[in-house]
Tab-separated table of C-alpha atoms in Angstrom:
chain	number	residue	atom	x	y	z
A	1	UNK	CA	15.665	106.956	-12.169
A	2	UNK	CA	15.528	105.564	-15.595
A	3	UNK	CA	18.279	103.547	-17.017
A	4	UNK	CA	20.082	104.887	-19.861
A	5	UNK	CA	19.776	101.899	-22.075
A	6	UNK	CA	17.376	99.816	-23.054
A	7	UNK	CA	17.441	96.159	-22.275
A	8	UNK	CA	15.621	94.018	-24.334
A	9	UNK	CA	14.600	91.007	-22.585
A	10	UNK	CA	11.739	88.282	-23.244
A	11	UNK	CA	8.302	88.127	-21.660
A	12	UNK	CA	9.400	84.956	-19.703
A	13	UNK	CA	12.656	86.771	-18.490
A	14	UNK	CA	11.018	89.835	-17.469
A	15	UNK	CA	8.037	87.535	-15.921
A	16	UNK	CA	10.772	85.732	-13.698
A	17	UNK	CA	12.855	88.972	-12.802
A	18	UNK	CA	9.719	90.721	-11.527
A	19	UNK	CA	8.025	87.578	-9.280
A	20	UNK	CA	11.533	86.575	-8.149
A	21	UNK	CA	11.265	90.540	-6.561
A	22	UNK	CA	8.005	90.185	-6.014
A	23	UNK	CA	8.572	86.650	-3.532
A	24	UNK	CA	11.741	88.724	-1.984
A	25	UNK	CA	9.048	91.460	-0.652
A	26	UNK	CA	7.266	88.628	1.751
A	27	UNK	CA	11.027	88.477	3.702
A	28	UNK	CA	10.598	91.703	4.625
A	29	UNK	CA	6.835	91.934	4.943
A	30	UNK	CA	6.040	94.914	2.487
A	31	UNK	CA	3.626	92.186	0.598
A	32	UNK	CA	2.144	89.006	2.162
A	33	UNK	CA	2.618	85.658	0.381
A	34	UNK	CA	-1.096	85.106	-0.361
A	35	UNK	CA	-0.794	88.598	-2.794
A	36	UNK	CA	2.681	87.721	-3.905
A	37	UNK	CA	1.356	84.436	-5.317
A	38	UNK	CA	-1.663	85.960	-7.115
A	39	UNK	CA	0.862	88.600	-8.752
A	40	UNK	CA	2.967	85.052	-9.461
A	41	UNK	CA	0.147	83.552	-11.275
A	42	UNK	CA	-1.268	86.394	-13.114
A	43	UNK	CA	2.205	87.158	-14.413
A	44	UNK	CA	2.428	83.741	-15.750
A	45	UNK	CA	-1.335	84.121	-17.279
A	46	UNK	CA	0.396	86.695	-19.402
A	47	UNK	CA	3.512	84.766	-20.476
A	48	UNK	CA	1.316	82.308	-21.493
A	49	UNK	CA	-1.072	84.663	-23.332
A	50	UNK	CA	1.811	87.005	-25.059
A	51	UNK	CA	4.319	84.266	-25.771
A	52	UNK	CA	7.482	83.351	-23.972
A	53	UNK	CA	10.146	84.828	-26.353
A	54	UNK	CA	8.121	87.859	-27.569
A	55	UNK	CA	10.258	90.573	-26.739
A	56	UNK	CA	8.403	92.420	-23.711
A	57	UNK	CA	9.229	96.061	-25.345
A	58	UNK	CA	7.591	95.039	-28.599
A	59	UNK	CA	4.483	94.901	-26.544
A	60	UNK	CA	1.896	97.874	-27.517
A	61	UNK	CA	-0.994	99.626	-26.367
A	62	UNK	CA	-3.285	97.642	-29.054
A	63	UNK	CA	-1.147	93.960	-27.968
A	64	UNK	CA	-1.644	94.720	-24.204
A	65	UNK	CA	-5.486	95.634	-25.007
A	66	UNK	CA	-5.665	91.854	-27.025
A	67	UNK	CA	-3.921	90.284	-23.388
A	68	UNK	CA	-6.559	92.112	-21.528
A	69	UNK	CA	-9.199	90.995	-23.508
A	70	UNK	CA	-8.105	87.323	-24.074
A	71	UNK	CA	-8.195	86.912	-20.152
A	72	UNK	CA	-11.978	88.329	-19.651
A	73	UNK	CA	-12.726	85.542	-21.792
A	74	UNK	CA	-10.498	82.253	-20.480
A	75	UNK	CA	-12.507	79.894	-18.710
A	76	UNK	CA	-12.166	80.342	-14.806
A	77	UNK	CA	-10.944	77.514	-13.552
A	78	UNK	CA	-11.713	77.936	-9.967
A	79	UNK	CA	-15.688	78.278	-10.596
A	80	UNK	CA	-17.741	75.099	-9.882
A	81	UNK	CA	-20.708	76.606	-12.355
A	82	UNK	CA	-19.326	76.412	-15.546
A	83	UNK	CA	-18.670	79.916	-15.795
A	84	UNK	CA	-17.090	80.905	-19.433
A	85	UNK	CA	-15.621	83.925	-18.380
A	86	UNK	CA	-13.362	85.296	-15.619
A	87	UNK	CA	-15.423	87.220	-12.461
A	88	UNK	CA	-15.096	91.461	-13.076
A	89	UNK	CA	-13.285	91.293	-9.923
A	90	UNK	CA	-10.728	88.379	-11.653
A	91	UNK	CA	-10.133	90.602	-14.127
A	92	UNK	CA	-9.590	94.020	-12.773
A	93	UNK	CA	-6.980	92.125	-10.062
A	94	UNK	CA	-5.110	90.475	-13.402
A	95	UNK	CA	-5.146	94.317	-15.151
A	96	UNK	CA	-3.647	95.635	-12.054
A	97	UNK	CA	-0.927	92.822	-11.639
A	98	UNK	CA	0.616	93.402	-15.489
A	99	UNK	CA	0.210	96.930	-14.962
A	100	UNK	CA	2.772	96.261	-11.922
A	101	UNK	CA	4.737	94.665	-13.801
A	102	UNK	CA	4.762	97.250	-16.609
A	103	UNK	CA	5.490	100.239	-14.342
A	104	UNK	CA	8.471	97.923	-12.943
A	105	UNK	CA	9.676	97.260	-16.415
A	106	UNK	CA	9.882	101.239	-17.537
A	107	UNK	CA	12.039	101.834	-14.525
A	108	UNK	CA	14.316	98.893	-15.108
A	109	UNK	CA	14.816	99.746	-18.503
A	110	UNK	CA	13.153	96.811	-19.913
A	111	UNK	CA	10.433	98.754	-21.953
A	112	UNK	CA	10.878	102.153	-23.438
A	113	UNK	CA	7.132	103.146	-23.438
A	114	UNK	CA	4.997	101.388	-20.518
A	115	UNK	CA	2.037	99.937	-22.833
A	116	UNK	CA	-0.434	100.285	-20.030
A	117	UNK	CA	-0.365	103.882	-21.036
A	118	UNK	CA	-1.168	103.220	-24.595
A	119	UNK	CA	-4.536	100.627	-23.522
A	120	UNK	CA	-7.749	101.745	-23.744
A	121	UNK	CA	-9.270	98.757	-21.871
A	122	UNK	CA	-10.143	99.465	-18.254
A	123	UNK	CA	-11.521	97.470	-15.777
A	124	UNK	CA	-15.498	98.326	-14.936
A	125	UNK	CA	-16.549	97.573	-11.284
A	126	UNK	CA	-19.832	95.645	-13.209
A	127	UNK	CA	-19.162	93.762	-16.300
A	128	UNK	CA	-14.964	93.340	-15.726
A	129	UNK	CA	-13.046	95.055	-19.058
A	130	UNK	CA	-14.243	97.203	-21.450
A	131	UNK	CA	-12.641	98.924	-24.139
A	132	UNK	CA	-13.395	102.827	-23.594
A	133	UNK	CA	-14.596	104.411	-26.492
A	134	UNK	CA	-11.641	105.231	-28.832
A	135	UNK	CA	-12.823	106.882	-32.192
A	136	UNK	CA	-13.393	110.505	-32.434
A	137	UNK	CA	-16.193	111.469	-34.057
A	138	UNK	CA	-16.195	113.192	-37.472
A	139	UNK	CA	-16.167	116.664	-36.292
A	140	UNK	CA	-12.864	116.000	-33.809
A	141	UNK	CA	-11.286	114.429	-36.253
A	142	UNK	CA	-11.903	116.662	-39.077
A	143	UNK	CA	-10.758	119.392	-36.211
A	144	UNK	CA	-7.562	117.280	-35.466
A	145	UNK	CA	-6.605	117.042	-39.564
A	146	UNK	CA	-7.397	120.491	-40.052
A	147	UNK	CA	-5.062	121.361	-37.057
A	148	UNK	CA	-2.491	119.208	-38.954
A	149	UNK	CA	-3.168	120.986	-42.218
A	150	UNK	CA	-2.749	124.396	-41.025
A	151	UNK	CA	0.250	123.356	-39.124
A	152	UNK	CA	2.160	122.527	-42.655
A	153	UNK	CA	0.718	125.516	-44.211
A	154	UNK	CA	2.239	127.735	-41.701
A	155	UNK	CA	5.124	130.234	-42.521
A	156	UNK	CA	8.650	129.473	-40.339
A	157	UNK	CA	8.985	130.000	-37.126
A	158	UNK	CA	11.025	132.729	-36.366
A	159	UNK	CA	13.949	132.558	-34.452
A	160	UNK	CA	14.036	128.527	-35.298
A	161	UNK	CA	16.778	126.936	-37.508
A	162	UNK	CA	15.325	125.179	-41.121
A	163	UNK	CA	16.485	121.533	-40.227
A	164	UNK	CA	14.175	123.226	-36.015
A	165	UNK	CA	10.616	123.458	-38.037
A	166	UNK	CA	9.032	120.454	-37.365
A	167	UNK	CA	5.563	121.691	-38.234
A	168	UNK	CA	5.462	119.788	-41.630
A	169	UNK	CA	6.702	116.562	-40.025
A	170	UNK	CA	4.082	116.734	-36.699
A	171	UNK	CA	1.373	117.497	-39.867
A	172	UNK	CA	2.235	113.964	-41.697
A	173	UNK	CA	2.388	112.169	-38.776
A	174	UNK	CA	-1.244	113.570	-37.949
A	175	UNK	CA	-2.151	113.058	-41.803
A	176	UNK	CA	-1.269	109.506	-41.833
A	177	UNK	CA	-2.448	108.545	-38.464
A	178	UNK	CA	-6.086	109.980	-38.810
A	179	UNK	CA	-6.222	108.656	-42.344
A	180	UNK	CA	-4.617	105.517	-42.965
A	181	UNK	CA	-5.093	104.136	-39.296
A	182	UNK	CA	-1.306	102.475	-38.951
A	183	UNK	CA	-0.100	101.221	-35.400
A	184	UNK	CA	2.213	103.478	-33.838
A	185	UNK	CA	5.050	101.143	-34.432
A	186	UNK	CA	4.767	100.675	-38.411
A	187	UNK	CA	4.780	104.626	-38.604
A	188	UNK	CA	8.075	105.217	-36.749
A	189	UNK	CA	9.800	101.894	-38.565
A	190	UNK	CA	8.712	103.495	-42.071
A	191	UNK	CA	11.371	104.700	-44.215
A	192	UNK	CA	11.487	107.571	-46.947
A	193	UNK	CA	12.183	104.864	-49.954
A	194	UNK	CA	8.641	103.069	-48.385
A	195	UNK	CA	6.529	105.462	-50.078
A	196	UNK	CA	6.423	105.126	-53.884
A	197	UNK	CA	4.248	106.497	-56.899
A	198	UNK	CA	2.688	104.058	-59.209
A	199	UNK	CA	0.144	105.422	-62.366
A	200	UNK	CA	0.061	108.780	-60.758
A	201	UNK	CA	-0.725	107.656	-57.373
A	202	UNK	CA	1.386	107.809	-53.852
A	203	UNK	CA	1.642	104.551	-51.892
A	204	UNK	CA	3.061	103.598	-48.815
A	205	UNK	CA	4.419	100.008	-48.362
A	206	UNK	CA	3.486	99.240	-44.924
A	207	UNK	CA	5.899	96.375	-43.036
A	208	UNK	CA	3.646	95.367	-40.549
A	209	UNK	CA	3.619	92.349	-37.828
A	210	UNK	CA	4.067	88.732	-38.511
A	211	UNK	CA	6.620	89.948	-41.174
A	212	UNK	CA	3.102	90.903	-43.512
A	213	UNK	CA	3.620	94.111	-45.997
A	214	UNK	CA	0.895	95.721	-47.647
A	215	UNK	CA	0.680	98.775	-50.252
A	216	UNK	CA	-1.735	101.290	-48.908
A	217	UNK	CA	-2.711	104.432	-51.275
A	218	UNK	CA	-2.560	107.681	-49.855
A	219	UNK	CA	-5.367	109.467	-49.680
A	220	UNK	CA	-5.092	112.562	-52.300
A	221	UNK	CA	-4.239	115.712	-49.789
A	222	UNK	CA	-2.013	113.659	-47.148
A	223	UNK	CA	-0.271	112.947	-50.261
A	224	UNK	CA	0.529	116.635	-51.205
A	225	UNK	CA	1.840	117.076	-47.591
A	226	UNK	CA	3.732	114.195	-47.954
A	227	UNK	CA	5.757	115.307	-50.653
A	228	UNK	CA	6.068	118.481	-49.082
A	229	UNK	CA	7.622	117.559	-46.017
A	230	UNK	CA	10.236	115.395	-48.312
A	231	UNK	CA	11.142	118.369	-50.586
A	232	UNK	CA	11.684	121.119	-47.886
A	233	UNK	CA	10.623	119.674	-44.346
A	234	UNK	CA	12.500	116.872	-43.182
A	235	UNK	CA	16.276	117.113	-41.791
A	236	UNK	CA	19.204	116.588	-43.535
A	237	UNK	CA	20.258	113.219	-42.178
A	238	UNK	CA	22.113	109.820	-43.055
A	239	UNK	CA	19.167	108.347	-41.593
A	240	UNK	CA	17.046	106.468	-43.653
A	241	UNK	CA	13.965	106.792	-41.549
A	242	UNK	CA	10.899	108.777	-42.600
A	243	UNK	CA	10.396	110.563	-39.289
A	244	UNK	CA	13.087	112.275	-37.880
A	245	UNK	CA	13.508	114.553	-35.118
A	246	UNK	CA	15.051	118.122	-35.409
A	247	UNK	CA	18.537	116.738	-34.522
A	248	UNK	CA	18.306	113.584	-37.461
A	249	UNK	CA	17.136	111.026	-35.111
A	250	UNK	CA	14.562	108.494	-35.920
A	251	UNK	CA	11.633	109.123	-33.718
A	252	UNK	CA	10.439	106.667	-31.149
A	253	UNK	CA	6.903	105.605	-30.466
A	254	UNK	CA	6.620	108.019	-27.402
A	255	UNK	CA	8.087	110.994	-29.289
A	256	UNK	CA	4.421	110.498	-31.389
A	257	UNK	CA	1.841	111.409	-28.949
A	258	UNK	CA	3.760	114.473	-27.625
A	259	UNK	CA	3.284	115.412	-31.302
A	260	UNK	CA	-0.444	114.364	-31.373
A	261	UNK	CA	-0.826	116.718	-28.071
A	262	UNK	CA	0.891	119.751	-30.101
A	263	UNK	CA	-1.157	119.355	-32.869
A	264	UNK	CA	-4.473	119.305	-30.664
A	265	UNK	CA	-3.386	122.509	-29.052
A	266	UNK	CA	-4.261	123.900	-32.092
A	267	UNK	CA	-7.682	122.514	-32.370
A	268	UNK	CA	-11.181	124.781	-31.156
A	269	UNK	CA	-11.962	123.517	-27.573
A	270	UNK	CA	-15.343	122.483	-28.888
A	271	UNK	CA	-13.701	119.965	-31.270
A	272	UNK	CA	-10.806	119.012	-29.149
A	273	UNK	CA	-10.729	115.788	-27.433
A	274	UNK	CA	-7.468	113.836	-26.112
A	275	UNK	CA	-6.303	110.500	-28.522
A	276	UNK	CA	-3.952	108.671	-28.525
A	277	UNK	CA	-2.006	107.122	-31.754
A	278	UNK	CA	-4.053	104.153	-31.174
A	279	UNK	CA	-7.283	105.637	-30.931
A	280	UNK	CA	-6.530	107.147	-34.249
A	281	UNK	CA	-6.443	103.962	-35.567
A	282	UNK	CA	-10.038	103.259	-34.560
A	283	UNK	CA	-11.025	106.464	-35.820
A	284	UNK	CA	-9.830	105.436	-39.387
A	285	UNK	CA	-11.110	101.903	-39.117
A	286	UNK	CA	-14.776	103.220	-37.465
A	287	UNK	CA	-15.464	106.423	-39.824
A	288	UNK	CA	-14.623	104.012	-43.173
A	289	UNK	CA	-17.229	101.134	-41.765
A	290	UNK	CA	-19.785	103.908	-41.027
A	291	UNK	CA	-19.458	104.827	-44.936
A	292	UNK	CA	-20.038	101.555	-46.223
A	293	UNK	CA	-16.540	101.285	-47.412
A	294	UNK	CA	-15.866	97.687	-48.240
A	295	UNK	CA	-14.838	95.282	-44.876
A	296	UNK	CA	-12.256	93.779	-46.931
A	297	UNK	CA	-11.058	97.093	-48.114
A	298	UNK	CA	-10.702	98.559	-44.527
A	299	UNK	CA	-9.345	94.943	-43.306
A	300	UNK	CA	-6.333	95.468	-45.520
A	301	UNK	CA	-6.197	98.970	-44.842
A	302	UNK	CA	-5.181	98.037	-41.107
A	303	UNK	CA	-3.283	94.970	-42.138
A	304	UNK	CA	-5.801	92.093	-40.712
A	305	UNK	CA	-5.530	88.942	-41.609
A	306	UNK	CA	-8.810	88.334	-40.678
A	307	UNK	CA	-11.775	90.632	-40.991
A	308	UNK	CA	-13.588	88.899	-37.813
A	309	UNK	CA	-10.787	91.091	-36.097
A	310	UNK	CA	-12.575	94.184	-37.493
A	311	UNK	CA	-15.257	94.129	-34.757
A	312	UNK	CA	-12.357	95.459	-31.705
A	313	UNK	CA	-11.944	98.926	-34.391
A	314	UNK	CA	-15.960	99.728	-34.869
A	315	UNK	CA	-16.200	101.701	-32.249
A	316	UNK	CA	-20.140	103.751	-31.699
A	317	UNK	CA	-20.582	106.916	-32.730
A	318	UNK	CA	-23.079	108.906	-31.917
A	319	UNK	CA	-26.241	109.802	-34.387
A	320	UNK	CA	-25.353	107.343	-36.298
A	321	UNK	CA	-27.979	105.301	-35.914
A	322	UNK	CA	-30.199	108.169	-36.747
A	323	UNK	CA	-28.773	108.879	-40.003
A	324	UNK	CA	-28.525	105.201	-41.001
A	325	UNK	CA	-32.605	105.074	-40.752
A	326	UNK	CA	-33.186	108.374	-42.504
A	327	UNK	CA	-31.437	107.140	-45.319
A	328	UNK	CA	-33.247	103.701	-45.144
A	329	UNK	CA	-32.651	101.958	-48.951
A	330	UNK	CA	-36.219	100.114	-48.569
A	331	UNK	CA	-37.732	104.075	-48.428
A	332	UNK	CA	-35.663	105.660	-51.106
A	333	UNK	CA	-37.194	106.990	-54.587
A	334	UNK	CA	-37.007	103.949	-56.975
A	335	UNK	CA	-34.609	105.301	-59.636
A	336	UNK	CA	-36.670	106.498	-62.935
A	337	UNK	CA	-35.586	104.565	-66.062
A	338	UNK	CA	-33.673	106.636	-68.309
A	339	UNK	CA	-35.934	108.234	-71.007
């Protein structure tokens, strides 16, 4: 059983908790002490890799997904050939040690959300981790925001309270996700007086990691919800935060993907595909690529500080490749000069 409070302890403290377990299992045989010294070292790998006095709960599906990814490439030591890169089997043992660890920290109370829930990296019997493909493709997502649309367009529920609808508030989170590509944490830290109108248009003042900010316009329509869910859809409440729950709670990061599910209930089954809040984020980052929107534009968009980071979010999408050739620029018209 869960504990009732969280505990928020470092990387390195939660690291040392879980081996000194770990070592305790040999004494009674449940683990030998060749495996309990491979969980020893990988744990350590990540300690080193994350940071000794990050905070292990601030740890998210995208960090854990960096971790994953930073290992495949670390030189393997133990290989006499030079080898850049860890074995498939190195790395699909190291995924399954933090995941261990991860599943040990949600019942301790360490983390609130396991993060190994939130990757998208898995470990591929040939060619060690991959990221699975993340981005929904136009029509899902254009199924998932039209879900999230009609959702805070509908009438009341009857039977529910006013400060009980949540249909507005589950359509904004959608809104913003799908079109403005934030991590998970930066939408349930934002606050009401984050989102501001300058010359006509809506912004949102994003505090994002590192301590970085940016100003982020909103795209025209998510806008309109926006203010909607302000004026007559969010609960009364001391609370400063911008996403509450029915009772006047701030909403945690796992309170978001039970909305994303809700909202995909609504969607056709032939546009309907399971995302998380993450994935969302590659869906923004790989449908503004695709349409030539400015890499610097889209960098800032998801608060990079460097646009080689830009390469994790393009995610494939199918047909592409197709249209990109029948709209070749070398085969177009040439443009007539005005007469």
């Amino acid at each position: 059983m869960r504990p009732a409070e969280l505990e928020r302890v470092s990387v390195a403290e939660a690291a040392d908790r879980y081996v000194e377990l770990v070592r305790a299992k040999t004494l009674t045989g449940a683990l030998s002490q060749a495996t309990a010294e491979v969980y020893a070292r990988d744990v350590a790998t990540l300690v080193e890799l994350a940071g000794e006095q990050t905070v292990l709960d601030d740890l998210t599906g995208e960090d854990v997904d960096g971790l994953l990814l930073a290992f495949a490439r670390r030189p393997d030591g133990r290989r006499s050939d030079g080898g850049r890169r860890q074995s498939p089997s190195s790395q699909a043992r190291f995924r399954r040690s933090i995941s261990a660890l991860f599943k040990h920290a949600t019942l301790a109370g360490w983390v609130q959300v396991n993060p190994m829930t939130l990757a998208t990296v898995t470990a591929r019997e040939r060619g060690g981790l991959r990221p699975e493909r993340r981005a929904l493709t136009r029509e899902q997502a254009q199924g998932l925001i039209g879900a999230a649309r009609s959702l805070g367009q509908a009438p009341a529920e009857p039977g529910r309270r006013r400060d009980q609808q949540t249909g507005l508030r589950d359509a904004v989170i959608v809104l913003l996700l799908s079109t403005m590509g934030p991590r998970v944490s930066e939408l349930v830290r934002a606050n009401v007086e984050d989102f501001y109108t300058n010359d006509g248009v809506r912004y949102w003042r994003i505090f994002g990691k590192g301590g970085r900010t940016r100003d982020v316009p909103l795209p025209r329509d998510v806008a309109e919800v926006l203010d909607d869910y302000l004026e007559r859809g969010r609960a009364a409440s001391a609370d400063k935060a911008l996403l509450l729950s029915w009772r006047g709670r701030r909403l945690a990061r796992g309170d978001v993907q039970a909305v994303i599910d809700r909202v995909l209930a609504r969607v056709e089954s032939g546009q309907r595909r399971s995302v998380t809040p993450h994935g969302l984020r590659h869906t923004t980052a790989t449908h503004l690529l695709a349409d030539a929107v400015d890499m610097d534009a889209v960098r800032r968009v998801l608060g990079h500080s460097d646009l080689s980071t830009l390469g994790r979010y393009r995610d494939e999408l199918p047909g592409e490749l197709e249209v990109a050739m029948r709209a070749h620029p070398l085969l177009r018209e040439p443009r007539q000069p005005p007469q």
